[in-house]
Structure formats: structure tokens, C-alpha cells
Amino acid sequence: GWGLIRYRNKSGIISWGCIRDARVFPLSTAADSLGTLLSEGVPQLAQAALRGPEESLEGLELLSPVTQPCQIVCQGKNYLDHLLETGVRPQNKDYNLLFSKADSSLAPPQGVLRRPEGVRLLDYEIELGLVIGKAIGAPVRVDESDLGSYVAGLVIANDVSARDVQIPERQWFRGKSFRGFCPVGPVFYFMEPADWSLLYSLNLCLKVNGQIRQQASLSQLMHRPPETLELI
């Protein structure tokens, strides 16, 4: 596949680039959204970029590769280990828990996260994001074998929550949708057919001050992407 980033250079110009070993190869595109970029054909753009000039990653401001407007649909309590941590027995979770975050919560993968006024209990959760690559205008049946027909690629996201808003209100949207509460990136990984067989061998790890706070394998997913995409 192809690792892509969206960045702002020292002149303030926002561009897309293919990233290889801390080297950035600018894409020849005027796309102002990830959706437009996907419609232009990522493999062709990336192959052309790798034959062109490069620039250093140093000095670039990394931005979220996922752009507004978009829908951010999330799953709750979907990793077995995390479910057990919350005190819920797996046999008692008989539905696929879905919730949304406002796309105004999208934020760069690096930088300062501003705590909203009055919020004290900020929390983090590492997530693997699947980027839908085409419009789905009617109910669909999705199998593991054709997941790549609908999903273009992967991103890492941080599902930031204000627990002292989310828990007392007993609804998740507001406590998870403050501005800056969805840092994404830095890399959007465009999947190729051979990549999909490796999906469930991926491991996610989150550290705070060098200490591991979360670690999980996609093999622990209780409701896998094909089932969830059908449901959505």
C-alpha cells in the first residue's frame, strides 16, 4: 500500500505527500479533501510522486489526513480486553454499540489539546479508523473478501472523551465531540488487495509518558468491519 500524509510547509501551503523513510514526495494534485484525492487515483499519484523531487519531513506541520465534511461513526466496547476492563461480561453484550463524533472534532496528530472550560476528566482511546472509499447509497452485503471494495485505507485516531460530561449525561455525542477531540494521523495508509489478509494481525499500542496504557490486537474485535459496515 501507500502511506500518505497531509501537511503544511513553512510557506503555509497545504499539500499531500507520499511518505517513505522520513522522506516526503509531494503528490501532483490540487485535491482539498481526502474524498477528492481518492477519486483521482492514489496508486497513480503515488507512483508518479516517487519518481519526482522529495523534501524532508523535518519542518513540516502534519495535519489530519481525514478532512471535513465527513461522518465519524465509532464502535464502543468492541475489543474483548477493553470490554472486560469495563466490567461487562461478553455474553451480556448482544448488540454492536455505535456512536458518532462531530467532524468539527478532527484535529492534527501532533500539538496541544485544549481542555474545554469546566472539563476535568479527559480520557484517551487509541482507535483504528477505516476510511470508506466510495459512496454507499443502499443496503449492502459485505464479506471479508470484498471489504476492500468499500474501505480505501486505514488511519490511527485518538477518541478523546470528557468523561465528566459523557457519563453523567448518559449520551456520548457531546462528551466526545469538543473541538480537538479526534486527532487523526499522521499517516493515511491506502490499502492494496494483498494488504487485507494482514488486517487482523495488526496491534494497537498507546503510551503516555513512555508507559503503555493500551494494547490490543484486531483479532480481539467482537464485531468485525464487514458486519459493522453492513449495519451502518
C-alpha angles and dihedrals in degrees: 000000000000129000110216131185135189114216148164117231128212090273091057095251116142115219143162121240143181110235125214123166095336090312119118123210110195116230118232097237140111092207111146095189138041090241092057091046091053091050090055093059118262099210093054093046092046095048091051092047093053089058092053139067122308137208135201121265089224113101095021121121107226115221134191109280088210110079139197135291099051143118118251109201116179138190122226126213093357101138113081095222092048091048091054090049090058091054096247117135112230092230089059094056100084099159139054105253111219130181137160139231123207113254087230085074091069111119140170118275092243133045142053122333108210115217111227115243111273095015116120106159107068116172136185134214125180113223138182109229123208113207113213108227102199141026116273108203101170140025112295138191111228126193129184088253094060100033088112090062089070106024117065100186153317138274135179115238136182112223098208116193137190096218093188087061100036100047101045093043092049090216122095107206101083097040090053100039107065113128111280094021095119112054108182133190144319088203129040104199111209107211125224123200095263092054097066095073088064096052098101093046091065118113125205122209131180124190131191114200089344095308121116110242100164132026127165142150124228086233086076094064111127094196111032126212099263092053093044094047090052090051094049 
